Every structure is written in structure tokens, then in C-alpha cells.
mmCIF file of C-alpha atoms in Angstrom:
data_model
loop_
_atom_site.group_PDB
_atom_site.id
_atom_site.type_symbol
_atom_site.label_atom_id
_atom_site.label_comp_id
_atom_site.label_asym_id
_atom_site.label_seq_id
_atom_site.Cartn_x
_atom_site.Cartn_y
_atom_site.Cartn_z
ATOM 1 C CA MET A 1 -11.925 -16.155 -49.572
ATOM 2 C CA SER A 2 -14.131 -19.247 -49.467
ATOM 3 C CA ARG A 3 -15.044 -21.054 -46.272
ATOM 4 C CA SER A 4 -13.121 -24.148 -47.382
ATOM 5 C CA SER A 5 -9.968 -22.042 -47.916
ATOM 6 C CA ILE A 6 -10.291 -20.591 -44.419
ATOM 7 C CA ASP A 7 -10.680 -24.086 -42.967
ATOM 8 C CA VAL A 8 -7.590 -25.290 -44.816
ATOM 9 C CA ARG A 9 -5.567 -22.307 -43.599
ATOM 10 C CA ARG A 10 -6.677 -22.901 -40.012
ATOM 11 C CA ARG A 11 -5.803 -26.558 -40.323
ATOM 12 C CA LEU A 12 -2.332 -25.734 -41.639
ATOM 13 C CA THR A 13 -1.817 -23.179 -38.870
ATOM 14 C CA LEU A 14 -2.829 -25.734 -36.224
ATOM 15 C CA ARG A 15 -0.538 -28.355 -37.753
ATOM 16 C CA GLY A 16 2.336 -25.891 -37.793
ATOM 17 C CA LEU A 17 1.740 -24.908 -34.176
ATOM 18 C CA LEU A 18 1.551 -28.519 -33.031
ATOM 19 C CA ALA A 19 4.655 -29.436 -35.000
ATOM 20 C CA THR A 20 6.585 -26.481 -33.539
ATOM 21 C CA THR A 21 5.619 -27.141 -29.911
ATOM 22 C CA SER A 22 6.271 -30.862 -30.314
ATOM 23 C CA LEU A 23 9.685 -30.115 -31.819
ATOM 24 C CA VAL A 24 10.473 -27.863 -28.840
ATOM 25 C CA PHE A 25 9.509 -30.713 -26.490
ATOM 26 C CA ILE A 26 11.781 -33.135 -28.345
ATOM 27 C CA VAL A 27 14.713 -30.673 -28.456
ATOM 28 C CA VAL A 28 14.354 -29.983 -24.709
ATOM 29 C CA THR A 29 14.280 -33.727 -24.049
ATOM 30 C CA VAL A 30 17.418 -34.361 -26.105
ATOM 31 C CA PHE A 31 19.213 -31.421 -24.478
ATOM 32 C CA SER A 32 18.369 -32.728 -20.982
ATOM 33 C CA MET A 33 20.468 -35.791 -21.777
ATOM 34 C CA GLY A 34 23.519 -33.627 -21.104
ATOM 35 C CA ALA A 35 22.509 -33.081 -17.455
ATOM 36 C CA THR A 36 25.576 -34.983 -16.267
ATOM 37 C CA TRP A 37 27.903 -32.419 -17.819
ATOM 38 C CA PHE A 38 26.137 -29.067 -18.368
ATOM 39 C CA TRP A 39 24.344 -26.815 -15.898
ATOM 40 C CA ILE A 40 21.527 -25.685 -18.217
ATOM 41 C CA ALA A 41 20.795 -29.290 -19.163
ATOM 42 C CA ASP A 42 20.746 -30.117 -15.451
ATOM 43 C CA LEU A 43 18.250 -27.320 -14.770
ATOM 44 C CA ILE A 44 16.037 -28.754 -17.505
ATOM 45 C CA ALA A 45 16.390 -32.258 -16.049
ATOM 46 C CA ASN A 46 15.154 -30.928 -12.708
ATOM 47 C CA LEU A 47 11.945 -29.862 -14.489
ATOM 48 C CA ARG A 48 11.010 -33.373 -15.602
ATOM 49 C CA ILE A 49 7.578 -33.304 -13.919
ATOM 50 C CA GLN A 50 6.694 -30.028 -15.660
ATOM 51 C CA ILE A 51 8.027 -31.434 -18.949
ATOM 52 C CA LEU A 52 5.938 -34.586 -18.521
ATOM 53 C CA ILE A 53 2.808 -32.500 -17.886
ATOM 54 C CA ALA A 54 3.521 -30.500 -21.058
ATOM 55 C CA GLY A 55 4.176 -33.713 -22.981
ATOM 56 C CA ALA A 56 0.901 -35.255 -21.827
ATOM 57 C CA CYS A 57 -0.987 -32.153 -22.989
ATOM 58 C CA LEU A 58 0.757 -32.276 -26.365
ATOM 59 C CA LEU A 59 -0.054 -35.967 -26.743
ATOM 60 C CA LEU A 60 -3.731 -35.350 -26.045
ATOM 61 C CA ILE A 61 -3.973 -32.387 -28.415
ATOM 62 C CA ASN A 62 -2.121 -34.200 -31.200
ATOM 63 C CA ALA A 63 -4.345 -37.254 -30.740
ATOM 64 C CA LEU A 64 -7.498 -35.129 -30.941
ATOM 65 C CA ALA A 65 -6.118 -33.329 -33.997
ATOM 66 C CA ARG A 66 -5.216 -36.711 -35.537
ATOM 67 C CA GLU A 67 -1.573 -35.711 -36.001
ATOM 68 C CA LYS A 68 -0.432 -39.298 -35.633
ATOM 69 C CA TRP A 69 3.077 -38.686 -36.979
ATOM 70 C CA LEU A 70 3.911 -36.647 -33.862
ATOM 71 C CA LEU A 71 2.676 -39.195 -31.330
ATOM 72 C CA PHE A 72 5.599 -41.620 -31.548
ATOM 73 C CA PRO A 73 8.445 -39.096 -30.890
ATOM 74 C CA LEU A 74 6.381 -37.553 -28.081
ATOM 75 C CA CYS A 75 5.882 -40.978 -26.479
ATOM 76 C CA LEU A 76 9.604 -41.688 -26.754
ATOM 77 C CA GLY A 77 10.429 -38.396 -25.052
ATOM 78 C CA MET A 78 7.956 -38.995 -22.246
ATOM 79 C CA ALA A 79 9.254 -42.529 -21.725
ATOM 80 C CA PHE A 80 12.772 -41.111 -21.358
ATOM 81 C CA HIS A 81 11.706 -38.652 -18.649
ATOM 82 C CA CYS A 82 9.570 -41.279 -16.897
ATOM 83 C CA SER A 83 12.604 -43.539 -16.598
ATOM 84 C CA PHE A 84 14.145 -41.034 -14.177
ATOM 85 C CA CYS A 85 10.977 -40.741 -12.125
ATOM 86 C CA GLY A 86 11.312 -44.337 -10.978
ATOM 87 C CA GLU A 87 12.930 -42.622 -7.962
ATOM 88 C CA PHE A 88 9.409 -42.621 -6.488
ATOM 89 C CA PHE A 89 9.487 -46.391 -6.236
ATOM 90 C CA ARG A 90 13.080 -46.624 -5.016
ATOM 91 C CA SER A 91 12.573 -44.278 -2.064
ATOM 92 C CA ALA A 92 12.351 -45.272 1.570
ATOM 93 C CA GLN A 93 8.592 -45.661 1.710
ATOM 94 C CA ILE A 94 6.278 -45.831 4.672
ATOM 95 C CA GLY A 95 7.213 -48.918 6.644
ATOM 96 C CA SER A 96 6.040 -50.859 9.653
ATOM 97 C CA ALA A 97 9.339 -50.904 11.523
ATOM 98 C CA LYS A 98 9.406 -51.225 15.292
ATOM 99 C CA GLY A 99 12.246 -49.891 17.378
ATOM 100 C CA THR A 100 14.001 -46.649 18.261
ATOM 101 C CA ALA A 101 12.263 -43.724 16.582
ATOM 102 C CA VAL A 102 13.318 -40.179 15.801
ATOM 103 C CA ARG A 103 11.590 -37.293 14.059
ATOM 104 C CA VAL A 104 13.790 -34.959 12.024
ATOM 105 C CA ALA A 105 13.010 -31.799 10.077
ATOM 106 C CA SER A 106 14.907 -29.618 7.636
ATOM 107 C CA ILE A 107 13.746 -26.044 7.155
ATOM 108 C CA ASN A 108 15.269 -23.444 4.820
ATOM 109 C CA VAL A 109 14.107 -20.156 6.338
ATOM 110 C CA LEU A 110 15.671 -17.712 3.799
ATOM 111 C CA THR A 111 18.259 -15.341 5.228
ATOM 112 C CA SER A 112 16.303 -12.198 4.278
ATOM 113 C CA ASN A 113 13.039 -13.528 5.732
ATOM 114 C CA SER A 114 11.959 -11.339 8.642
ATOM 115 C CA LYS A 115 8.926 -13.457 9.622
ATOM 116 C CA HIS A 116 10.732 -15.028 12.554
ATOM 117 C CA ARG A 117 7.527 -15.595 14.494
ATOM 118 C CA LEU A 118 6.177 -17.823 11.710
ATOM 119 C CA ILE A 119 9.452 -19.742 11.596
ATOM 120 C CA ILE A 120 9.469 -20.406 15.333
ATOM 121 C CA GLU A 121 5.789 -21.409 15.304
ATOM 122 C CA GLU A 122 6.471 -23.841 12.443
ATOM 123 C CA ILE A 123 9.395 -25.410 14.279
ATOM 124 C CA ARG A 124 7.192 -25.863 17.341
ATOM 125 C CA ARG A 125 4.378 -27.332 15.217
ATOM 126 C CA LEU A 126 6.637 -29.862 13.486
ATOM 127 C CA ASP A 127 7.696 -31.061 16.936
ATOM 128 C CA ALA A 128 10.831 -32.798 15.621
ATOM 129 C CA ASP A 129 13.541 -34.262 17.820
ATOM 130 C CA VAL A 130 16.226 -32.742 15.595
ATOM 131 C CA VAL A 131 15.833 -29.702 13.326
ATOM 132 C CA ALA A 132 18.250 -28.474 10.667
ATOM 133 C CA VAL A 133 17.793 -24.742 10.067
ATOM 134 C CA LEU A 134 19.263 -23.477 6.795
ATOM 135 C CA GLU A 135 19.968 -19.905 5.641
ATOM 136 C CA LEU A 136 20.192 -18.972 9.300
ATOM 137 C CA SER A 137 20.850 -15.301 10.084
ATOM 138 C CA SER A 138 22.397 -14.051 13.321
ATOM 139 C CA THR A 139 19.148 -12.287 14.295
ATOM 140 C CA LEU A 140 17.078 -15.445 13.918
ATOM 141 C CA ALA A 141 19.789 -17.505 15.623
ATOM 142 C CA GLU A 142 19.527 -15.302 18.696
ATOM 143 C CA ARG A 143 15.745 -15.709 18.785
ATOM 144 C CA LEU A 144 16.083 -19.479 18.474
ATOM 145 C CA ARG A 145 18.475 -19.487 21.439
ATOM 146 C CA MET A 146 16.115 -17.398 23.522
ATOM 147 C CA GLU A 147 12.703 -18.824 22.610
ATOM 148 C CA LEU A 148 13.466 -22.486 21.918
ATOM 149 C CA VAL A 149 16.055 -23.211 24.581
ATOM 150 C CA GLU A 150 13.591 -25.213 26.686
ATOM 151 C CA LYS A 151 12.373 -27.298 23.748
ATOM 152 C CA TYR A 152 15.815 -27.568 22.118
ATOM 153 C CA PRO A 153 18.470 -27.099 24.793
ATOM 154 C CA HIS A 154 21.170 -28.593 22.563
ATOM 155 C CA GLN A 155 22.047 -26.307 19.653
ATOM 156 C CA ILE A 156 24.925 -26.058 17.192
ATOM 157 C CA ILE A 157 24.605 -22.658 15.577
ATOM 158 C CA HIS A 158 26.642 -21.205 12.711
ATOM 159 C CA PRO A 159 24.743 -18.129 11.418
ATOM 160 C CA LEU A 160 25.712 -15.968 8.435
ATOM 161 C CA ASP A 161 24.281 -12.630 7.340
ATOM 162 C CA ARG A 162 26.364 -11.954 4.219
ATOM 163 C CA SER A 163 25.207 -15.064 2.346
ATOM 164 C CA ASN A 164 22.494 -17.735 2.349
ATOM 165 C CA PHE A 165 24.597 -20.430 3.968
ATOM 166 C CA GLY A 166 24.145 -20.002 7.687
ATOM 167 C CA ILE A 167 23.171 -23.277 9.335
ATOM 168 C CA GLY A 168 22.079 -24.627 12.689
ATOM 169 C CA LEU A 169 21.190 -27.943 14.297
ATOM 170 C CA LEU A 170 18.653 -27.984 17.151
ATOM 171 C CA SER A 171 18.040 -31.079 19.278
ATOM 172 C CA ARG A 172 15.976 -32.175 22.266
ATOM 173 C CA SER A 173 18.656 -34.682 23.250
ATOM 174 C CA GLU A 174 22.366 -34.225 23.701
ATOM 175 C CA LEU A 175 24.400 -33.835 20.499
ATOM 176 C CA THR A 176 27.576 -35.858 20.836
ATOM 177 C CA GLY A 177 30.617 -35.859 18.583
ATOM 178 C CA PRO A 178 29.640 -32.555 16.954
ATOM 179 C CA ASP A 179 31.569 -31.756 13.781
ATOM 180 C CA VAL A 180 31.238 -28.459 11.912
ATOM 181 C CA PHE A 181 33.010 -29.030 8.614
ATOM 182 C CA GLU A 182 33.537 -27.640 5.121
ATOM 183 C CA LEU A 183 33.808 -29.633 1.907
ATOM 184 C CA ASN A 184 34.830 -28.003 -1.399
ATOM 185 C CA GLU A 185 33.640 -24.483 -0.490
ATOM 186 C CA THR A 186 33.689 -22.334 2.639
ATOM 187 C CA ILE A 187 30.164 -23.550 3.337
ATOM 188 C CA VAL A 188 29.501 -25.198 6.666
ATOM 189 C CA SER A 189 27.774 -28.536 7.161
ATOM 190 C CA ILE A 190 27.089 -30.077 10.576
ATOM 191 C CA SER A 191 27.340 -33.661 11.781
ATOM 192 C CA ALA A 192 26.431 -34.981 15.217
ATOM 193 C CA TYR A 193 25.063 -38.047 17.034
ATOM 194 C CA THR A 194 21.853 -38.101 19.037
ATOM 195 C CA LYS A 195 19.837 -41.040 20.440
ATOM 196 C CA GLY A 196 22.177 -43.352 18.549
ATOM 197 C CA PHE A 197 21.514 -41.726 15.154
ATOM 198 C CA ARG A 198 24.116 -39.932 13.073
ATOM 199 C CA VAL A 199 22.539 -36.734 11.738
ATOM 200 C CA ILE A 200 24.103 -34.545 9.028
ATOM 201 C CA ALA A 201 22.755 -31.171 7.888
ATOM 202 C CA THR A 202 24.058 -29.756 4.614
ATOM 203 C CA HIS A 203 23.377 -27.084 1.966
ATOM 204 C CA PRO A 204 25.380 -27.066 -1.310
ATOM 205 C CA LEU A 205 25.471 -24.150 -3.743
ATOM 206 C CA PRO A 206 22.627 -23.753 -6.277
ATOM 207 C CA PRO A 207 23.767 -24.744 -9.813
ATOM 208 C CA MET A 208 23.011 -21.426 -11.523
ATOM 209 C CA ASN A 209 26.082 -21.459 -13.769
ATOM 210 C CA GLN A 210 28.690 -24.013 -14.814
ATOM 211 C CA ALA A 211 31.058 -23.215 -11.919
ATOM 212 C CA LEU A 212 28.279 -23.466 -9.315
ATOM 213 C CA PHE A 213 27.022 -26.639 -11.007
ATOM 214 C CA LYS A 214 30.446 -28.250 -10.621
ATOM 215 C CA SER A 215 30.657 -27.013 -7.011
ATOM 216 C CA ARG A 216 27.314 -28.576 -6.054
ATOM 217 C CA ASN A 217 28.295 -31.880 -7.649
ATOM 218 C CA ALA A 218 31.669 -31.835 -5.885
ATOM 219 C CA HIS A 219 29.912 -31.060 -2.582
ATOM 220 C CA LEU A 220 27.650 -34.103 -2.970
ATOM 221 C CA ARG A 221 30.561 -36.326 -3.988
ATOM 222 C CA LEU A 222 32.730 -35.260 -1.047
ATOM 223 C CA LEU A 223 29.798 -35.607 1.343
ATOM 224 C CA SER A 224 29.184 -39.177 0.192
ATOM 225 C CA GLU A 225 32.872 -39.938 0.710
ATOM 226 C CA ARG A 226 32.688 -38.479 4.202
ATOM 227 C CA ILE A 227 29.632 -40.589 5.033
ATOM 228 C CA ASN A 228 31.428 -43.734 3.887
ATOM 229 C CA ALA A 229 34.676 -42.828 5.650
ATOM 230 C CA THR A 230 33.408 -43.870 9.090
ATOM 231 C CA ASP A 231 33.567 -47.474 10.255
ATOM 232 C CA ASP A 232 29.927 -47.471 11.372
ATOM 233 C CA GLN A 233 27.515 -46.238 8.682
ATOM 234 C CA THR A 234 24.336 -47.443 10.389
ATOM 235 C CA LYS A 235 21.463 -45.218 11.489
ATOM 236 C CA THR A 236 22.560 -42.308 9.291
ATOM 237 C CA ILE A 237 20.252 -39.405 8.421
ATOM 238 C CA VAL A 238 21.310 -36.667 5.980
ATOM 239 C CA MET A 239 19.018 -33.697 5.457
ATOM 240 C CA GLY A 240 18.999 -30.228 3.964
ATOM 241 C CA ASP A 241 18.463 -28.185 0.836
ATOM 242 C CA PHE A 242 20.358 -30.197 -1.786
ATOM 243 C CA ASN A 243 19.529 -27.850 -4.681
ATOM 244 C CA VAL A 244 18.714 -30.878 -6.823
ATOM 245 C CA THR A 245 15.546 -32.866 -7.501
ATOM 246 C CA PRO A 246 15.198 -36.661 -7.127
ATOM 247 C CA TRP A 247 15.097 -37.108 -10.938
ATOM 248 C CA SER A 248 18.473 -35.521 -11.572
ATOM 249 C CA PRO A 249 21.308 -37.956 -12.415
ATOM 250 C CA HIS A 250 23.406 -36.198 -9.760
ATOM 251 C CA PHE A 251 20.897 -37.017 -7.021
ATOM 252 C CA HIS A 252 20.891 -40.642 -8.125
ATOM 253 C CA ARG A 253 24.699 -40.664 -8.126
ATOM 254 C CA PHE A 254 24.802 -39.262 -4.580
ATOM 255 C CA LYS A 255 22.388 -41.945 -3.388
ATOM 256 C CA CYS A 256 24.483 -44.703 -4.932
ATOM 257 C CA ARG A 257 27.763 -43.358 -3.562
ATOM 258 C CA SER A 258 26.414 -42.790 -0.054
ATOM 259 C CA SER A 259 24.208 -45.932 0.034
ATOM 260 C CA LEU A 260 21.323 -43.804 1.307
ATOM 261 C CA ARG A 261 17.658 -43.712 0.292
ATOM 262 C CA ARG A 262 15.331 -40.754 0.049
ATOM 263 C CA ALA A 263 12.726 -40.841 2.804
ATOM 264 C CA THR A 264 9.284 -39.928 1.530
ATOM 265 C CA LYS A 265 5.621 -40.848 1.723
ATOM 266 C CA GLY A 266 4.308 -42.920 -1.145
ATOM 267 C CA ASN A 267 4.990 -41.347 -4.530
ATOM 268 C CA THR A 268 4.729 -37.714 -3.460
ATOM 269 C CA ILE A 269 6.066 -34.987 -5.733
ATOM 270 C CA THR A 270 5.077 -32.122 -3.436
ATOM 271 C CA PRO A 271 7.460 -29.197 -4.059
ATOM 272 C CA THR A 272 9.497 -27.813 -1.183
ATOM 273 C CA TRP A 273 10.740 -24.790 -3.167
ATOM 274 C CA TYR A 274 8.443 -22.434 -5.063
ATOM 275 C CA GLY A 275 9.626 -20.043 -7.766
ATOM 276 C CA ILE A 276 6.267 -18.242 -7.786
ATOM 277 C CA ASP A 277 3.998 -18.277 -4.736
ATOM 278 C CA ASP A 278 2.512 -21.739 -4.107
ATOM 279 C CA GLN A 279 1.987 -22.657 -7.754
ATOM 280 C CA PHE A 280 2.806 -26.360 -8.291
ATOM 281 C CA LEU A 281 4.109 -25.822 -11.824
ATOM 282 C CA PHE A 282 6.696 -23.376 -10.493
ATOM 283 C CA GLY A 283 7.851 -25.618 -7.630
ATOM 284 C CA LEU A 284 10.545 -28.247 -7.184
ATOM 285 C CA PRO A 285 11.352 -30.776 -4.425
ATOM 286 C CA LEU A 286 14.838 -29.563 -3.470
ATOM 287 C CA ASP A 287 14.795 -30.289 0.277
ATOM 288 C CA HIS A 288 15.353 -33.912 1.229
ATOM 289 C CA VAL A 289 15.932 -36.349 4.044
ATOM 290 C CA LEU A 290 18.006 -39.413 3.139
ATOM 291 C CA ILE A 291 18.416 -42.418 5.413
ATOM 292 C CA SER A 292 20.583 -45.524 5.588
ATOM 293 C CA SER A 293 19.248 -48.966 4.660
ATOM 294 C CA ASP A 294 18.739 -50.015 8.290
ATOM 295 C CA LEU A 295 16.113 -47.291 8.761
ATOM 296 C CA ASP A 296 12.516 -46.956 7.579
ATOM 297 C CA CYS A 297 10.442 -43.851 6.945
ATOM 298 C CA THR A 298 7.193 -44.032 8.927
ATOM 299 C CA GLY A 299 5.943 -40.482 8.369
ATOM 300 C CA TYR A 300 6.500 -37.602 5.956
ATOM 301 C CA GLU A 301 5.212 -34.036 5.763
ATOM 302 C CA VAL A 302 5.946 -30.866 3.797
ATOM 303 C CA GLY A 303 5.474 -27.819 5.986
ATOM 304 C CA ASN A 304 3.571 -24.537 5.725
ATOM 305 C CA ASP A 305 4.437 -21.153 4.275
ATOM 306 C CA ILE A 306 6.807 -19.333 6.658
ATOM 307 C CA GLY A 307 7.714 -16.387 4.428
ATOM 308 C CA SER A 308 10.546 -18.305 2.799
ATOM 309 C CA ASP A 309 10.711 -19.629 -0.766
ATOM 310 C CA HIS A 310 11.122 -23.105 0.788
ATOM 311 C CA ARG A 311 8.887 -25.309 2.909
ATOM 312 C CA ALA A 312 10.082 -27.545 5.710
ATOM 313 C CA VAL A 313 10.403 -31.308 5.292
ATOM 314 C CA MET A 314 9.584 -33.452 8.341
ATOM 315 C CA VAL A 315 10.254 -37.195 8.471
ATOM 316 C CA ASP A 316 9.623 -39.869 11.104
ATOM 317 C CA VAL A 317 12.325 -42.554 11.078
ATOM 318 C CA MET A 318 12.509 -45.916 12.842
ATOM 319 C CA VAL A 319 15.205 -48.537 13.117
ATOM 320 C CA ARG A 320 14.262 -51.728 11.307
#
């Protein structure tokens, strides 16, 4: 076989590979448009950052290979995903508010996680006024009562060992009007007032099939209705593991219904959940703090590894 024939074959193989991978990108993009209705499409929609990274690589390779016919559909697909990432610019960014301040943190510790010392050290390090502890086991709950009682004398604890939906709320200041409630499932959320702020900790089901997908969406809808049901909706903070990323249409719908904003620092996309170790490409921001329009975010931090698949989210909030 001549050298020119080998070059032609390689060229055709490269073109076929680029066409196939680009087609996969386009099919995935089109399928993600069903995220409002189907759980698999929603899972794909939650991977928009990873999809955008893949799309950028494909664009560069196709440009270098001079496969111009693939560039336009790839650009269209990337533009579609980018339209959902405008969440970065609609979040409650770092402000210069002056007034009553509170630091809150949400930490999913993983029920099976036995590294309780790391968890307690992380809670101490975050130094929040109010801490929501998710996937709280009875063993860890007892240690929190014993070792953090001086720092957090006010605690609402609802541990569970048989599932990943134990929950607790720890506070330096008195928690008034405490309400331990369920929405569409027998999963507990907690609401209470402290220092004039209304704080809600919640943890819906992960959308790993169509039934769980519908349950999570119903949880968020009912929670937004509950937030709006009170006469006074000011100084509201909702935090927890929402099992949804900011670029999902369901997250956007919850924000609109509840009139809350996601508190974050700049345009961060730091994952709070990692599928594999601390690899960015296998991580998603699933843990959030949302605040009402009369509040500003003045500080944001994603915590350290505590033996869980999640990292804590800490936010400083001030009244405008």
C-alpha cells in the first residue's frame, strides 16, 4: 500500500471519528432538552459543564482538522448549554451590605461515614452560626450533642440509620418557632428562626429513576409553596443537598417559585459532590444556600474532605 493511500485512510478514519463524536455531542444536547419531563435527560442536563468542556475540545479538534461542516452544529449545541449557565450571573453575588450578619453552613456527612472526628473538626473550622447536618446517623448525633454542646447549645436533631435522610440543625443562638415537617415523602426538613432569620434545612430524594425524579421535583415545588405561605418572607435562608445543579430547569423553577437566589461567590462552579475522589470532571454542585432578595452574600466557601462524597457549603449573609 502506497504512502498516499495510508494518508487517505488515516484522514478518513479521523473524519469518521470526529463525525461520530460530534454526532454523540449533538444527540446528547438534543436529549437534554427533555430534562423537564424525563429523569435521564435531567441527569444529562446536570452535566452541562462537563458537556461544555467536551464540546470545546471537539470544536478545537475539528477546527485544527479543518472539518468546518461540524463547527456550526457544535457551536449551536454549546450555545444551548451556555444559556442555562447564566445562573452564574443571576446568583446572589458578593455584596457590600451592612447590617445584621449570619454565617450558615450545610454539610452532608454521609450516613455510613465513620470519620466523625473529621466531621466535628470541619464544623468547628467553618465556625458558622447555624449548621445544617444532612445524612445524620444516631451515632454521630450523639457525638454532636456531647462535643458541640458548648458551641451549639441549641440543636434540633432527627437522626436516621436506615436511610440517608437523617437531618439536624445546630445553632449558637436560640432556635424559635421550630418546625420539623415532611413534604411529599416521609423525609424530614427543618425550619426555625434565629437572630431574626428564617432558616430551612432540606434534603430531597436523588432523581435516579423516573419515580424519584418526580419526587424530588414535587419536594421542591411543595417547599417553595411552604416558603411563600407565610406572611413574612423576608430574611429567609434555605440550605441543603438539593440533588440538582444550578443549570437544571428544575432548580431555576424552584428559584422562581420561591423568589430566592443562590448565594455564591463570583461565578464559581466548584463541585460539592464528587462521584470519584476529588476529580472536577466527576463532580457536581448539588449543595446550595438560597437567600431572599433582602439579603446579600458576603462570603462563600466549599469545605474540605470529611470522608463523605459531599463537601460543606458555608455562606456569610447580611441584611441589605
